[in-house]
Short mmCIF file of C-alpha atoms and ligand atoms in Angstrom, two decimals:
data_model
loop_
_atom_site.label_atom_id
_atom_site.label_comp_id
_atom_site.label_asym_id
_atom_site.label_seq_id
_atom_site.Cartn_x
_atom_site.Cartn_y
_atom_site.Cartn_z
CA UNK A 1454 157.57 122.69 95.46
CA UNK A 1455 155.08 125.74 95.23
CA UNK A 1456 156.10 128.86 97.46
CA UNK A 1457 153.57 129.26 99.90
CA UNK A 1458 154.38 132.40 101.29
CA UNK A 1459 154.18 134.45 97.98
CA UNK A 1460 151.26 136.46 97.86
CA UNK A 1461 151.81 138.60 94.74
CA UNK A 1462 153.47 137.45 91.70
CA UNK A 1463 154.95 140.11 89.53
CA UNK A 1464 156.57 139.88 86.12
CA UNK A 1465 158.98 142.67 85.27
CA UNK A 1466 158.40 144.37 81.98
CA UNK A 1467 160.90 142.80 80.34
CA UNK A 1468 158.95 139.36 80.88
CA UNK A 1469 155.62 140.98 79.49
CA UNK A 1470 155.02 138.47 76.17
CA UNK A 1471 155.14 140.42 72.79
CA UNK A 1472 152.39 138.42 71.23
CA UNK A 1473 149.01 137.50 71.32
CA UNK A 1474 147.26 134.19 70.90
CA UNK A 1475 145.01 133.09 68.37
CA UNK A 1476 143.19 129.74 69.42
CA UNK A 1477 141.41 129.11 66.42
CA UNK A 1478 144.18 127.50 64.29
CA UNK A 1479 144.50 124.93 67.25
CA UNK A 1480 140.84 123.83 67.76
CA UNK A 1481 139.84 120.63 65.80
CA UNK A 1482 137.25 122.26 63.88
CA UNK A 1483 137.13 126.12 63.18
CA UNK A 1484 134.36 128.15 64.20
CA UNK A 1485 131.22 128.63 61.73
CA UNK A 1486 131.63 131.58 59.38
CA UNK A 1487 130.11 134.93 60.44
CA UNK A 1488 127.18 135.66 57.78
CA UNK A 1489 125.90 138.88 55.81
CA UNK A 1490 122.28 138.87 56.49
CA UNK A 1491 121.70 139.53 52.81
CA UNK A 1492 123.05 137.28 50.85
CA UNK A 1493 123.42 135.00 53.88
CA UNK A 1494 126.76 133.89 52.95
CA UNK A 1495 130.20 134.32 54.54
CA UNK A 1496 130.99 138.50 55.07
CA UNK A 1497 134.25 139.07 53.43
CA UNK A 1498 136.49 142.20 54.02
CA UNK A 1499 134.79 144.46 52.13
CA UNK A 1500 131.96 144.19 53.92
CA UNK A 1501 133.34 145.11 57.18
CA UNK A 1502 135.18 147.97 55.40
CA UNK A 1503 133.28 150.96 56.34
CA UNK A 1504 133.37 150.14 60.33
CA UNK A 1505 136.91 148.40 60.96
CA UNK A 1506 140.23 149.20 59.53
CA UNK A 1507 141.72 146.21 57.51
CA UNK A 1508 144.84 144.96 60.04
CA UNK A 1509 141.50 144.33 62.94
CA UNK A 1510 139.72 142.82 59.76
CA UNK A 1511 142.85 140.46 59.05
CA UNK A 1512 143.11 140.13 62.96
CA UNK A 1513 138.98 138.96 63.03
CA UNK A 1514 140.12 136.09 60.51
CA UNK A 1515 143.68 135.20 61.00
CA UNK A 1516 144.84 131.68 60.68
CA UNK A 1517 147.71 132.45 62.29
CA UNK A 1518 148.54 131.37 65.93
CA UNK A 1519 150.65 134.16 67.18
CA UNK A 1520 150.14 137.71 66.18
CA UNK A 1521 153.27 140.30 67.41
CA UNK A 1522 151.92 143.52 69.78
CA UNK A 1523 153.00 146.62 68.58
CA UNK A 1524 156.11 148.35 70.18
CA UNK A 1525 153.15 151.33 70.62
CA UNK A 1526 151.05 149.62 72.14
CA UNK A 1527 153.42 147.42 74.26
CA UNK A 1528 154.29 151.10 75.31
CA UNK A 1529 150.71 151.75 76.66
CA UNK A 1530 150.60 148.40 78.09
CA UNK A 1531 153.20 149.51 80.56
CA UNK A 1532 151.69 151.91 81.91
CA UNK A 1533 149.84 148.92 83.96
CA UNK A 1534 150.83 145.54 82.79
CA UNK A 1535 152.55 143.07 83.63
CA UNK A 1536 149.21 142.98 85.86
CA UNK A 1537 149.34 140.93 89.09
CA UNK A 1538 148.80 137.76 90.05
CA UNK A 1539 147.89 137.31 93.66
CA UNK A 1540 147.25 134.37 95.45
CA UNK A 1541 144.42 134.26 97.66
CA UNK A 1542 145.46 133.58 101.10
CA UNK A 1543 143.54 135.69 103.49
CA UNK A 1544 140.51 134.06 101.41
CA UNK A 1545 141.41 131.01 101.40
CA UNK A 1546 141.82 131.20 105.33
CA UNK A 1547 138.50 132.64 105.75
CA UNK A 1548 137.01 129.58 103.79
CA UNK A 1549 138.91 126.95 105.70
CA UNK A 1550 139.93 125.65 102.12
CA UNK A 1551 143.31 123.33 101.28
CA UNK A 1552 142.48 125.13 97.80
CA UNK A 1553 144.83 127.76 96.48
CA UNK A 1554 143.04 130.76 94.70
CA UNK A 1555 145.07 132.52 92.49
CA UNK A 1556 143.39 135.86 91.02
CA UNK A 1557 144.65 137.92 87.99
CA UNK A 1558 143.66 141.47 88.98
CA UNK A 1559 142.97 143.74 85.99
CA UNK A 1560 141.69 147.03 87.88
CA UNK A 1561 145.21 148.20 88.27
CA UNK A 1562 144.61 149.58 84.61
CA UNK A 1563 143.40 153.52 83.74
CA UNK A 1564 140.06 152.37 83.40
CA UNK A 1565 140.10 150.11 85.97
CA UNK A 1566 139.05 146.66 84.04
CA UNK A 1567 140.23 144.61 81.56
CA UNK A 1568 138.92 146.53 78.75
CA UNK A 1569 141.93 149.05 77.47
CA UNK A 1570 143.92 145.76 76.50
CA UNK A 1571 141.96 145.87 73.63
CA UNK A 1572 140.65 149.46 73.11
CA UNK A 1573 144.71 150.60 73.09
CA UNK A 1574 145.41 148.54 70.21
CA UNK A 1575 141.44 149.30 68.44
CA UNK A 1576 142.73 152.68 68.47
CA UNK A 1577 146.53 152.34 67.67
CA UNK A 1578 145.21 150.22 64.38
CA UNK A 1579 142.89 153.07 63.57
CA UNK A 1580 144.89 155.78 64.29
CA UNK A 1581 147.95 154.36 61.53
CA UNK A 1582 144.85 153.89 59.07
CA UNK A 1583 144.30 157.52 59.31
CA UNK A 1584 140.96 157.68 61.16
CA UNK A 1585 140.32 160.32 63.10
CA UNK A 1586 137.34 159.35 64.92
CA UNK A 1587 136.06 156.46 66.63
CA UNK A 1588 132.07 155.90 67.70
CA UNK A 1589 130.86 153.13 70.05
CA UNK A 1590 128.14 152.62 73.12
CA UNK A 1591 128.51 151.96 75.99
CA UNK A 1592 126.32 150.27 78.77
CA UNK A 1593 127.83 151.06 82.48
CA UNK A 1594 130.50 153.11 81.08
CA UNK A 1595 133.70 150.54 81.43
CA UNK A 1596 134.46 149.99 77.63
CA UNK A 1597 132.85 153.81 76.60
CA UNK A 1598 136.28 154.66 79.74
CA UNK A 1599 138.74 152.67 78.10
CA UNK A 1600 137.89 153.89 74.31
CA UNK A 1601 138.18 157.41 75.62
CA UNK A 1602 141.72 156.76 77.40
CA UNK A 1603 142.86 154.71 73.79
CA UNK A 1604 142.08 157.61 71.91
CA UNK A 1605 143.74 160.05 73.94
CA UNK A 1606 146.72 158.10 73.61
CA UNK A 1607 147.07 158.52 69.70
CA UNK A 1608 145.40 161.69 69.25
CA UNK A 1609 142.36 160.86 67.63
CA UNK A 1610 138.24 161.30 68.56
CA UNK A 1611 136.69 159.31 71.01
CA UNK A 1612 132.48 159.75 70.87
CA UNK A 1613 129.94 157.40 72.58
CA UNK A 1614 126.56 156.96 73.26
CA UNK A 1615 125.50 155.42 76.71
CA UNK A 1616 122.72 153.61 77.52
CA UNK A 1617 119.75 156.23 79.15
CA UNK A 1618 119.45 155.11 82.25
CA UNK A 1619 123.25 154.55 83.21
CA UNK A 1620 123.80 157.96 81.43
CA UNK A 1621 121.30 159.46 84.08
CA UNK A 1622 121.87 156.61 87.08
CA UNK A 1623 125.93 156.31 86.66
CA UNK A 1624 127.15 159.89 86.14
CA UNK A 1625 131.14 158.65 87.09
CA UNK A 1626 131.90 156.77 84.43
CA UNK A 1627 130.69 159.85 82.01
CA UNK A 1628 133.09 162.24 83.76
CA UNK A 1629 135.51 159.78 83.28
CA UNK A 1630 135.10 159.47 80.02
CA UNK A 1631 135.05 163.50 79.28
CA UNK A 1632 138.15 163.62 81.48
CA UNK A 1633 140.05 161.23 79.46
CA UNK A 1634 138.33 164.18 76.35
CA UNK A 1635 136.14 161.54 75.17
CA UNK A 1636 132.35 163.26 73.83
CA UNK A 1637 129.69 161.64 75.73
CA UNK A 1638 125.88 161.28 74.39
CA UNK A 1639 122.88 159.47 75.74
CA UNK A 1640 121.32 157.10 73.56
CA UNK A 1641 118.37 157.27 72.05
CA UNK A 1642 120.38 160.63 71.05
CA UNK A 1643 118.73 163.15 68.05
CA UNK A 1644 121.69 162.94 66.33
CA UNK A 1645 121.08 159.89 64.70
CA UNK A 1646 118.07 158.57 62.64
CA UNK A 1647 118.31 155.72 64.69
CA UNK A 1648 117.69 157.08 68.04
CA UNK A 1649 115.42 159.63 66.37
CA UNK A 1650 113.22 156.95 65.58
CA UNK A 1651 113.26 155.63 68.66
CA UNK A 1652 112.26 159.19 70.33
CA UNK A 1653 109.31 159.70 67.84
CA UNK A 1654 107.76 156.48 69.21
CA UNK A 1655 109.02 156.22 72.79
CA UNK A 1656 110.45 159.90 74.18
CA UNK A 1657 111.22 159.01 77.02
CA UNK A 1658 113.19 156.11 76.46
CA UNK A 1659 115.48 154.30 79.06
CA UNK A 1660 117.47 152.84 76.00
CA UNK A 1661 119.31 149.90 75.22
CA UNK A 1662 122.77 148.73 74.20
CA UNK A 1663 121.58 147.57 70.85
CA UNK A 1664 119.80 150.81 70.47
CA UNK A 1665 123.30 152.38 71.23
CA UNK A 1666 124.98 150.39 68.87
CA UNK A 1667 122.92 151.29 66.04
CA UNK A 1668 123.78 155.33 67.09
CA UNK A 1669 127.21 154.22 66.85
CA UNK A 1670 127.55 152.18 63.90
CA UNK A 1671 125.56 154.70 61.88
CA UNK A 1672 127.64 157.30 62.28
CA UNK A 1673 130.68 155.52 61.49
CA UNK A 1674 129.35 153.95 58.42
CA UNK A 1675 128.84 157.53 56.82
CA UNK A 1676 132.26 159.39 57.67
CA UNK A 1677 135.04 158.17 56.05
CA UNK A 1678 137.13 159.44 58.75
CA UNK A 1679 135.31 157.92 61.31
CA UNK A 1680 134.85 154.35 62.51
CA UNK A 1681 133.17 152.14 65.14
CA UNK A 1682 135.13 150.34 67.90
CA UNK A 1683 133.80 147.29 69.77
CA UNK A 1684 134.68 146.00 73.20
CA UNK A 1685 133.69 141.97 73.40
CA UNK A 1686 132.61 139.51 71.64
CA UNK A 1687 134.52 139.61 68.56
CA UNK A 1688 137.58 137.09 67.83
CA UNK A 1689 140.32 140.52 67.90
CA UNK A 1690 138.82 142.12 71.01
CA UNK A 1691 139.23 138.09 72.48
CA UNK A 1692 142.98 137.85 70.91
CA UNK A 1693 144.09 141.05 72.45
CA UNK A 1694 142.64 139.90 75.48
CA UNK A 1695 145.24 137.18 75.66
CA UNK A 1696 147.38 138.88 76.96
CA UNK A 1697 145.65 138.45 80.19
CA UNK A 1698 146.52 134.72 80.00
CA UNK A 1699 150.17 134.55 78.66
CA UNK A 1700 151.02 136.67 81.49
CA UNK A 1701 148.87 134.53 84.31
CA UNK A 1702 150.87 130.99 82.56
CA UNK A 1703 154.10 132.85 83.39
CA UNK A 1704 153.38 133.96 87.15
CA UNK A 1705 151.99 130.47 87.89
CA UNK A 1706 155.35 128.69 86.46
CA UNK A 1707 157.25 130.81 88.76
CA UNK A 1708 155.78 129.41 92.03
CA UNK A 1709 155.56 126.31 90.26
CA UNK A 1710 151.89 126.44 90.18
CA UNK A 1711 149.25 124.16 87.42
CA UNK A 1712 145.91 124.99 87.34
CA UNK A 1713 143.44 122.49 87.42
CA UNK A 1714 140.52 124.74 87.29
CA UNK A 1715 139.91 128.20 85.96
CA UNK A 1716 136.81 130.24 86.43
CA UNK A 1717 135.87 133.35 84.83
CA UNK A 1718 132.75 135.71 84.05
CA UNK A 1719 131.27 136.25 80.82
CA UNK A 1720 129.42 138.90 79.49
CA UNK A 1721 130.29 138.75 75.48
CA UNK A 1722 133.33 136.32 76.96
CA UNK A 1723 136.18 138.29 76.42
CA UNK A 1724 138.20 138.05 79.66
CA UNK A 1725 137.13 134.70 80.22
CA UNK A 1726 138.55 134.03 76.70
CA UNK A 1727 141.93 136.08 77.63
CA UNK A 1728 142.24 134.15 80.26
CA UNK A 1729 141.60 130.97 79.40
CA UNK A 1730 142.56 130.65 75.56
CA UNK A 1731 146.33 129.98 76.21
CA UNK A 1732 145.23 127.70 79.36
CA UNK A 1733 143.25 125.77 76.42
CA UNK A 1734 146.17 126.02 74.04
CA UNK A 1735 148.24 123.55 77.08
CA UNK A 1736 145.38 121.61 77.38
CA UNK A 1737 145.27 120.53 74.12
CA UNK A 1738 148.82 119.99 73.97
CA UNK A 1739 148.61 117.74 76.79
CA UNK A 1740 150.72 119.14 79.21
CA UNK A 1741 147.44 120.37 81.61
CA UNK A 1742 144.21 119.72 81.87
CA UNK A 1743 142.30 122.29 83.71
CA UNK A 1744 138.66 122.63 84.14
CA UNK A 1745 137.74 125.74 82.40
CA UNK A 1746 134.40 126.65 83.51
CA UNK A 1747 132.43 129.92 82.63
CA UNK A 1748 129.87 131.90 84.83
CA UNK A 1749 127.61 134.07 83.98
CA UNK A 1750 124.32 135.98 85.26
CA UNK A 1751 121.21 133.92 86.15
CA UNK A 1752 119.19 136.72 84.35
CA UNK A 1753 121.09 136.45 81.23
CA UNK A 1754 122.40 133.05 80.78
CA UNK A 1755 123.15 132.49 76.88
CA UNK A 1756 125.32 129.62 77.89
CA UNK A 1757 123.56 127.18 79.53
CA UNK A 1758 119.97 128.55 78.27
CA UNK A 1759 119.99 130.00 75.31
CA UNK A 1760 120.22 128.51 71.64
CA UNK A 1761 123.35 127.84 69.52
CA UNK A 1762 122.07 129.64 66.32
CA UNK A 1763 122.94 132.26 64.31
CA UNK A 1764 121.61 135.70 65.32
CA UNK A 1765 122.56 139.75 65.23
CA UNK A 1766 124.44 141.39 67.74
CA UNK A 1767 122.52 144.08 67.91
CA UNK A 1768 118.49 144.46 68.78
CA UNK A 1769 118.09 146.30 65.46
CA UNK A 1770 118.97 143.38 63.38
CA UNK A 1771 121.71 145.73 61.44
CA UNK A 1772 125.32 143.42 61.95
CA UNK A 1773 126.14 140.50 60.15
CA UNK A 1774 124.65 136.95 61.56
CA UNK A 1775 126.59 135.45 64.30
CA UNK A 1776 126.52 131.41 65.05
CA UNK A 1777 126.59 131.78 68.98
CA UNK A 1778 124.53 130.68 72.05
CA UNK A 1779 121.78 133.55 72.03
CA UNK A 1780 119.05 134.51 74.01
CA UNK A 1781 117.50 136.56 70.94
CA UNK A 1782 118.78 139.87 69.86
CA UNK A 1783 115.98 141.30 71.34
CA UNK A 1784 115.94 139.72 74.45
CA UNK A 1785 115.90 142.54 77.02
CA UNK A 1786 117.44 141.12 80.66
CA UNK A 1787 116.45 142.50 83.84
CA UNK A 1788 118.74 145.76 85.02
CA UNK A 1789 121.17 143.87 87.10
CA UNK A 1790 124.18 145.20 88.58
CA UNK A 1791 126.65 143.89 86.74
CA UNK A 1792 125.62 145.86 83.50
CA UNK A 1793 129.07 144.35 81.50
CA UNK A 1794 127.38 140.81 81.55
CA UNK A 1795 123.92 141.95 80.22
CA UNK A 1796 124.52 140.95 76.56
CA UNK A 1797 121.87 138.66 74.46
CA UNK A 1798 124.77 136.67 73.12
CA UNK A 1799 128.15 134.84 73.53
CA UNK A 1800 131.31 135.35 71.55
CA UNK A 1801 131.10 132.50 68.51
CA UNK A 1802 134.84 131.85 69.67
CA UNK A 1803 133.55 130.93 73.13
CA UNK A 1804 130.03 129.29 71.94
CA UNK A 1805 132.25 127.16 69.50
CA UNK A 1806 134.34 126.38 72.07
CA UNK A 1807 131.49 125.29 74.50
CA UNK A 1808 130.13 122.99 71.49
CA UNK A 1809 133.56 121.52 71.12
CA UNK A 1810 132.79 120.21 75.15
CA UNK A 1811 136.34 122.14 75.67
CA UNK A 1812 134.53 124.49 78.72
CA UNK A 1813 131.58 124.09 80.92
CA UNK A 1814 129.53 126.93 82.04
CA UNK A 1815 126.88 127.52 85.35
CA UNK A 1816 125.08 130.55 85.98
CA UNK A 1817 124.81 132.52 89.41
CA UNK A 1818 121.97 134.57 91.11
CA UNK A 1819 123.38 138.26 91.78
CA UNK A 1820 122.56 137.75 95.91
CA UNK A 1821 125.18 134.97 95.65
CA UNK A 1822 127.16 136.79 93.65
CA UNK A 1823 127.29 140.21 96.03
CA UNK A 1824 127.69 138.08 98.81
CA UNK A 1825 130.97 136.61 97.54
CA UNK A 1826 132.00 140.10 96.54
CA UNK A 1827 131.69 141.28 100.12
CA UNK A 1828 133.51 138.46 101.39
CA UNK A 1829 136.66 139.06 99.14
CA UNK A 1830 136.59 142.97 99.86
CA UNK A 1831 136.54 142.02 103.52
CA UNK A 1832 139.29 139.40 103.42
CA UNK A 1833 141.62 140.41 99.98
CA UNK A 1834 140.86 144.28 100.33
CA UNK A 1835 140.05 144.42 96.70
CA UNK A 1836 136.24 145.64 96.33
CA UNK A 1837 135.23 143.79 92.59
CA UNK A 1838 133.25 145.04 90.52
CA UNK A 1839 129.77 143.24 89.87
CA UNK A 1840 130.61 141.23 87.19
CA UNK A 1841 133.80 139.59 88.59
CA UNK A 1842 131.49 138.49 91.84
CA UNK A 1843 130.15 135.50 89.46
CA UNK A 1844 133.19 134.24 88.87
CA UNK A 1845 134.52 134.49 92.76
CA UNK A 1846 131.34 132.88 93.84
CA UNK A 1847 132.02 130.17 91.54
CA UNK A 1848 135.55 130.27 92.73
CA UNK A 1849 134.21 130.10 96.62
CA UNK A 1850 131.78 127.23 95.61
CA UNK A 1851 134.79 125.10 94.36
CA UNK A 1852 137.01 125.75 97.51
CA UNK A 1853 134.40 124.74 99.89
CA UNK A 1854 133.73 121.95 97.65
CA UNK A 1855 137.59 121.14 98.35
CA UNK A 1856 137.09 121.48 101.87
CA UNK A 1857 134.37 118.82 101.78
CA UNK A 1858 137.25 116.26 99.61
CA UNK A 1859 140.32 117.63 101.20
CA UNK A 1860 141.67 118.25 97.53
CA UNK A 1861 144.11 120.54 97.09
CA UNK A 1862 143.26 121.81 93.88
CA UNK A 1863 144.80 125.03 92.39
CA UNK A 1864 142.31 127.44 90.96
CA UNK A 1865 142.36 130.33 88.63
CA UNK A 1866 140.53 133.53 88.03
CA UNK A 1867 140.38 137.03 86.40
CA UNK A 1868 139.66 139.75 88.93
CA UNK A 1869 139.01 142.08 85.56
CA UNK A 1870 137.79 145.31 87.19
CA UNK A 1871 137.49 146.80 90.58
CA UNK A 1872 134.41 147.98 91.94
CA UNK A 1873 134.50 151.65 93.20
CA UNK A 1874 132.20 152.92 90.74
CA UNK A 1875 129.84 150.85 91.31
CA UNK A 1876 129.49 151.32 95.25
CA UNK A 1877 125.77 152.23 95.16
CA UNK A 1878 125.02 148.45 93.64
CA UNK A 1879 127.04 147.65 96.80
CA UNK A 1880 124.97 149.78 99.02
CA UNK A 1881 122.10 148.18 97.61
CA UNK A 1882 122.90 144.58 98.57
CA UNK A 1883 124.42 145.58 102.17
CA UNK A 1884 120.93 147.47 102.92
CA UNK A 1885 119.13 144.01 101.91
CA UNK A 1886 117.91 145.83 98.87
CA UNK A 1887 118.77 143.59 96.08
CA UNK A 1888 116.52 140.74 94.16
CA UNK A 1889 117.03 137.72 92.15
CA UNK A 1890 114.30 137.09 89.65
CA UNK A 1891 113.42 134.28 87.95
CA UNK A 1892 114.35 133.96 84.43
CA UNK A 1893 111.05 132.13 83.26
CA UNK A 1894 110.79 129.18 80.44
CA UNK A 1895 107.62 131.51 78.91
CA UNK A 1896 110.43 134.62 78.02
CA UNK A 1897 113.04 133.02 77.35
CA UNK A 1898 110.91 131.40 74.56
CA UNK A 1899 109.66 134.37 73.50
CA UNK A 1900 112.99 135.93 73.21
CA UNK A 1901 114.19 133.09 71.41
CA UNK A 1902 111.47 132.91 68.58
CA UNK A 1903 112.38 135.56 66.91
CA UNK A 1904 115.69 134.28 65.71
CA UNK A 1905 116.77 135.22 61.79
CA UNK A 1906 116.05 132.04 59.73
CA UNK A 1907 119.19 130.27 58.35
CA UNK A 1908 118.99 126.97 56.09
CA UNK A 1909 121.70 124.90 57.62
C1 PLP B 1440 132.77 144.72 80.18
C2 PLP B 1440 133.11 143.96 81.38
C3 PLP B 1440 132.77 142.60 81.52
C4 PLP B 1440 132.01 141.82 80.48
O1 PLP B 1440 132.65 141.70 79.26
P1 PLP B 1440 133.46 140.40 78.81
O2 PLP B 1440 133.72 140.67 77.37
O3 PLP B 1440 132.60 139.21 79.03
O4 PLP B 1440 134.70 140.36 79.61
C5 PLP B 1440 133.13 141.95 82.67
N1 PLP B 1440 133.79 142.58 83.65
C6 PLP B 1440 134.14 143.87 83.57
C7 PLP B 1440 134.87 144.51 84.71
C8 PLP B 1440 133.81 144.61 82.42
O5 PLP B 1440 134.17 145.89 82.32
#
């Protein structure tokens, strides 16, 4: 018997699991290696030396299925977690639905998304290897937030560059950042060749994340002291991540709940994969057998458009090769709202994972996607931020879809970040403001024919 009348499901912190999971050791196949674009064979170690100290490096490749949390970073983790679980009921009224929502709500953290689940232990593993400085970009500001709060926790450097046009647009997220003592740039920047290079041709460029990245990475590569942090996309930012899950598999047991589908957004796919991974783990074990179903932006849909190939991660071509579902590192989307889901490519662990048939994916117009945003602030008080709206609208779509069969399906989401940053992309859709554009076959085909070549 589920408890119907429970609304938010807590964990005390001595329930908070001590571990995170690693799926790859229980997949049938493992994922393709990630390639030096060189030599074009497998990167080792050494390679990824000069940007990442060697326990994330161990982490990226681990054949292990379990990897213990620090007791430091289980200390930061309280600060916010165990996160809730809420079930959905004033939404689920609203809809007319026999469906039960559940949502995992993530914004209850300092930075108010999912993101500092993995920046606190990027920067605890950094900080023990004696780095004093970490470099990334940021796009909106969310992972650029949760670096800067990491760092401040163990004492070390936190500097980023920001996209141009959220540096200028999105001025929050940069006072955040310097509040939490973080060093703030916009990117292009002239302290890099990089985005000197990019001045010389273009001054008054809007920017880009791989433009950022390259900033980043190029700095870190040439002070030993100093090294480049990442906030999605890679297999340790998606174990860390897992924590989101373990918890969620917990809070549903005690209500006695199963899901039988789970819905998530994807930008690079690392709260989808947090949540879902040790969903997937059951699932292959047999003891559940949930839908897992990703959802990303109609303007940027490497899922169910792009190509599963191997590509950079970057615009500049400078990372190692990634086999993932890719629109083309230099695909550029349109500026929509929900900047954390404007990435060219997919996580490998996640594109594998889609190969394998193990998750299905759809993509959303942001009208849709605003719309269901609304309707959740209005009925679960909660105002998301853009890039959670794809997954509630996908989340809405199946409950009226149970309405129509009278199922009475459980379903599952991450709310990963709240929205009160980003109440002018709000204020834009409420004013009637706000456009979906067509994604055309001719671009995407552009974007896609530029792909590195690599013989099979
Ligand atoms: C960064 C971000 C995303 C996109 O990143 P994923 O790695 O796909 O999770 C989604 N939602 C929020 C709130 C973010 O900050």
């Amino acid at each position: 018997m589920h408890n119907d009348a429970t609304t938010k499901i807590l964990l005390s912190e001595s329930e908070m699991p001590r571990r995170w999971y690693n799926l790859v050791p229980d997949l049938p196949t493992p994922p393709p290696p990630v390639l030096h674009p060189g030599t074009l064979q497998p990167v080792g170690p050494e390679d990824l030396a000069p940007l990442f100290p060697m326990a994330l490096i161990e982490q990226e490749v681990t054949s292990q299925r379990y990897v213990d949390i620090p007791d430091a970073v289980l200390d930061v983790y309280r600060l916010w977690r165990p996160s809730p679980l809420f079930r959905a009921h004033r939404l689920e009224r609203a809809l007319g639905t026999p469906a039960r929502i559940y949502y995992k709500y993530e914004g209850v953290s300092p930075a108010g998304s999912h993101k500092p689940n993995t920046a606190v232990p990027q920067a605890y593993y950094n900080a023990v290897a004696g780095i004093r400085r970490l470099t990334t970009e940021t796009g909106a500001g969310q992972w650029g937030t949760a670096l800067a709060f990491a760092c401040a926790q163990f004492d070390i450097a936190c500097e980023v560059w920001q996209v141009r046009a959220s540096y200028d647009q999105k001025p929050y997220r940069k006072l955040m950042i310097e509040t939490f003592g973080g060093l703030i740039h916009p990117s292009p920047s002239e302290l890099t060749a990089a985005g000197r290079a990019v001045l010389a041709a273009h001054p008054d460029s809007p920017g880009s994340l791989g433009i950022a990245i390259s900033e980043a990475v190029e700095v870190a590569a040439q002070h030993a002291d100093t090294n480049y942090a990442l906030g999605s996309v890679l297999n340790h930012v998606l174990l860390h991540q897992t924590i989101i899950g373990e918890e969620a598999l917990l809070q549903l047991a005690k209500v006695d709940a199963v899901p039988d589908v789970i819905v998530g957004c994807t930008g690079g796919g690392s709260n989808f994969g947090g949540l879902a991974f040790p969903f997937l783990r059951e699932k292959l074990a047999g003891t559940m057998n949930p839908v897992i179903r990703a959802v990303e932006p109609a303007s940027c849909p490497s899922l169910t458009r792009g190509v599963y190939a191997y590509d950079f991660g970057d615009t500049a071509g400078m990372t190692p090769l990634m086999k993932m579902h890719t629109l083309g590192h230099d695909f550029i989307p349109d500026p929509i709202h929900a900047g954390g889901l404007r990435y060219h490519g997919m996580s490998p662990l996640i594109s594998h994972v889609y190969e394998l048939g193990l998750i299905e994916a759809v993509a959303k117009t942001q009208r849709e996607c605003f719309e269901a945003g609304v309707r959740f602030a209005r009925t679960e008080g909660i105002v998301p931020a853009p890039e959670p709206t794809h997954a509630l609208a996908a989340c809405i779509e199946e409950a009226l879809r149970c309405r129509e069969t009278g199922e009475e399906k459980v379903i599952l989401t991450a709310l990963c970040g709240h929205g009160h940053l980003d109440l002018p992309a709000y204020g834009r859709y409420l004013a009637g403001d706000m456009e979906d554009r067509e994604l055309s076959d001719e671009t995407l085909a552009a974007a896609t024919a530029a792909l590195p070549r690599v013989p099979a």
